[in-house]
Amino acid sequence: MSLWSRRRFFLTSLAGTAAAGTPSLLRASTPEDGSDADVFVPQSAPAKGKRPVMISSANGVHALQKGMDILKSGGDTLDAAVAAVTVVEDDPNDDSVGYGGLPNEEGEVELDASVMHGPTRRAGSVASVRRIKNVARLAKTVMERTNHTMIVGDGARRFAVAEGFEEMNLLTEHSRKIWLAWKASSSFNWRPGIDSPEWVSRSAAARKEDYAQHEVFQERLAMICDHDPALMARAMEVILDPPTGTINCLAVNDKGEISGTTTTSGLSWKISGRVGDSPIIGAGLYVDGDVGGAGSTGKGEENIKISGGHTIVEMMRKGMSPNDACLEALHRVARNYNNDKKKLGTFHVYFYALNKDGVHGSASLWRNGYDPNKRAKYAVHDGTEGKLVECAAYFDEIGGDQ
Ligand code: ASP
């Protein structure tokens, strides 16, 4: 299906679904080259949201209950969002966030996080933080206890220690072994990316074949992973496709107050000091108490270039539904590559949005998520239980560098 007919399908068919809230807006024309005509026509009638409600990336589905308990007992929306993501930061089995996150190329776990508090219209963020596990809470501490908005690197670690956070080694054995296996392969960070004219395409299948043929590497991989087939398979997976992974969480209470947070260990094997979109206010997270909030997971470099969080909130301010606003942000990501699916297929991007009425939505660049066999989903807790809901898809294909 062409991009335009796909978009027309979404923008005209979402009316009335739980995710399509305020009137959606249809782009009147989309030139072939992917450039923007920016003419919108309202499509759907407003839908009603439900409050309190929390949403997050799919990896937060079991953690949302913790935040919902806080909302139900009259607690603050940011406390609720931070409590939920803290569960994921503490989980050594989630290798994309907090403790147990996959490290940078030097084997150091470096974390990024941001928070925004709608009721008091404040923000805080931290980036490239080592040895501190709960960086969403640290970002909140920056917001509450300093005259600053963002603190990075060793300064952020020292600030955390001064504020009573515990220092610890964040690298689990699981992540250390996978990192060693990656070191035994090679790095692609030190060459031009997909937005460079010098980018050279090589499919994941072809790269997999190279590794399969490479006996010395296979022996080394087996040794590092203690011949554990599951660990070897996971190591190969993340070597071929260095994972991103993050949790974004947005919470609105029964009064319509809204806050959000995004926390991550960022792109695995990154160059030390690389910062993604998660701690960037306006990219990985944006909340305006008058409108709603939005956040993102996936390749942060692509989101930063379109200021996704802010873009989505501004679209919602103009009356667009959360779902359509997420799709619109993805349109801008795709436009940056003139809809070249070969380049776009090298990454995933998801957007999540919640307005202050409790209407929510999410869209993924590709129909299926990090697992190529499963539909992209996000987590929703509307007061009864946390559940996974399908994201709208910008492209109908499975996507990713298959
Ligand atoms: N957006 C994060 C980053 O680029 C990673 C992710 O969401 O997976 O650092």
mmCIF file with all atom_site columns, C-alpha atoms and ligand atoms in Angstrom, residues 96 112 243-247 262-267 270 274-279 284 296-301 303-304 348 370, ligand 1:
data_model
loop_
_atom_site.group_PDB
_atom_site.id
_atom_site.type_symbol
_atom_site.label_atom_id
_atom_site.label_alt_id
_atom_site.label_comp_id
_atom_site.label_asym_id
_atom_site.label_entity_id
_atom_site.label_seq_id
_atom_site.pdbx_PDB_ins_code
_atom_site.Cartn_x
_atom_site.Cartn_y
_atom_site.Cartn_z
_atom_site.occupancy
_atom_site.B_iso_or_equiv
_atom_site.pdbx_formal_charge
_atom_site.auth_seq_id
_atom_site.auth_comp_id
_atom_site.auth_asym_id
_atom_site.auth_atom_id
_atom_site.pdbx_PDB_model_num
ATOM   1  C CA . SER A 1 96  ? 17.172 -1.308 27.868 1.00 0.00 ? 96  SER A CA 1
ATOM   2  C CA . ASP A 1 112 ? 19.368 9.335  30.316 1.00 0.00 ? 112 ASP A CA 1
ATOM   3  C CA . PRO A 1 243 ? 18.871 -2.344 20.416 1.00 0.00 ? 243 PRO A CA 1
ATOM   4  C CA . THR A 1 244 ? 17.373 0.850  21.581 1.00 0.00 ? 244 THR A CA 1
ATOM   5  C CA . GLY A 1 245 ? 14.956 0.549  24.474 1.00 0.00 ? 245 GLY A CA 1
ATOM   6  C CA . THR A 1 246 ? 13.351 2.948  26.843 1.00 0.00 ? 246 THR A CA 1
ATOM   7  C CA . ILE A 1 247 ? 10.269 3.510  28.900 1.00 0.00 ? 247 ILE A CA 1
ATOM   8  C CA . THR A 1 262 ? 11.136 9.008  29.860 1.00 0.00 ? 262 THR A CA 1
ATOM   9  C CA . THR A 1 263 ? 14.084 6.903  31.058 1.00 0.00 ? 263 THR A CA 1
ATOM   10 C CA . THR A 1 264 ? 16.590 4.796  29.140 1.00 0.00 ? 264 THR A CA 1
ATOM   11 C CA . SER A 1 265 ? 20.009 3.237  28.875 1.00 0.00 ? 265 SER A CA 1
ATOM   12 C CA . GLY A 1 266 ? 19.944 4.542  25.294 1.00 0.00 ? 266 GLY A CA 1
ATOM   13 C CA . LEU A 1 267 ? 21.411 2.943  22.236 1.00 0.00 ? 267 LEU A CA 1
ATOM   14 C CA . LYS A 1 270 ? 26.968 3.909  21.741 1.00 0.00 ? 270 LYS A CA 1
ATOM   15 C CA . ARG A 1 274 ? 26.198 9.923  23.184 1.00 0.00 ? 274 ARG A CA 1
ATOM   16 C CA . VAL A 1 275 ? 22.854 11.344 24.282 1.00 0.00 ? 275 VAL A CA 1
ATOM   17 C CA . GLY A 1 276 ? 19.578 10.254 22.701 1.00 0.00 ? 276 GLY A CA 1
ATOM   18 C CA . ASP A 1 277 ? 16.167 11.888 22.707 1.00 0.00 ? 277 ASP A CA 1
ATOM   19 C CA . SER A 1 278 ? 14.966 10.636 26.122 1.00 0.00 ? 278 SER A CA 1
ATOM   20 C CA . PRO A 1 279 ? 16.441 13.462 28.241 1.00 0.00 ? 279 PRO A CA 1
ATOM   21 C CA . GLY A 1 284 ? 11.759 12.243 24.087 1.00 0.00 ? 284 GLY A CA 1
ATOM   22 C CA . SER A 1 296 ? 8.965  8.468  22.283 1.00 0.00 ? 296 SER A CA 1
ATOM   23 C CA . THR A 1 297 ? 11.048 5.317  22.171 1.00 0.00 ? 297 THR A CA 1
ATOM   24 C CA . GLY A 1 298 ? 13.230 4.024  19.368 1.00 0.00 ? 298 GLY A CA 1
ATOM   25 C CA . LYS A 1 299 ? 16.095 5.668  17.524 1.00 0.00 ? 299 LYS A CA 1
ATOM   26 C CA . GLY A 1 300 ? 16.531 8.948  19.351 1.00 0.00 ? 300 GLY A CA 1
ATOM   27 C CA . GLU A 1 301 ? 18.608 10.565 16.615 1.00 0.00 ? 301 GLU A CA 1
ATOM   28 C CA . ASN A 1 303 ? 13.245 11.964 16.972 1.00 0.00 ? 303 ASN A CA 1
ATOM   29 C CA . ILE A 1 304 ? 15.632 14.752 17.965 1.00 0.00 ? 304 ILE A CA 1
ATOM   30 C CA . HIS A 1 348 ? 12.201 1.785  14.791 1.00 0.00 ? 348 HIS A CA 1
ATOM   31 C CA . TYR A 1 370 ? 11.169 -4.966 17.757 1.00 0.00 ? 370 TYR A CA 1
HETATM 32 N N1 . ASP B 2 .   ? 15.190 6.657  22.366 1.00 0.00 ? 1   ASP B N1 1
HETATM 33 C C1 . ASP B 2 .   ? 16.272 6.073  23.080 1.00 0.00 ? 1   ASP B C1 1
HETATM 34 C C2 . ASP B 2 .   ? 17.556 6.667  22.624 1.00 0.00 ? 1   ASP B C2 1
HETATM 35 O O1 . ASP B 2 .   ? 17.713 6.937  21.456 1.00 0.00 ? 1   ASP B O1 1
HETATM 36 C C3 . ASP B 2 .   ? 16.394 4.616  22.910 1.00 0.00 ? 1   ASP B C3 1
HETATM 37 C C4 . ASP B 2 .   ? 15.131 3.854  22.788 1.00 0.00 ? 1   ASP B C4 1
HETATM 38 O O2 . ASP B 2 .   ? 14.066 4.342  22.971 1.00 0.00 ? 1   ASP B O2 1
HETATM 39 O O3 . ASP B 2 .   ? 15.143 2.678  22.523 1.00 0.00 ? 1   ASP B O3 1
HETATM 40 O O4 . ASP B 2 .   ? 18.446 6.793  23.437 1.00 0.00 ? 1   ASP B O4 1
#
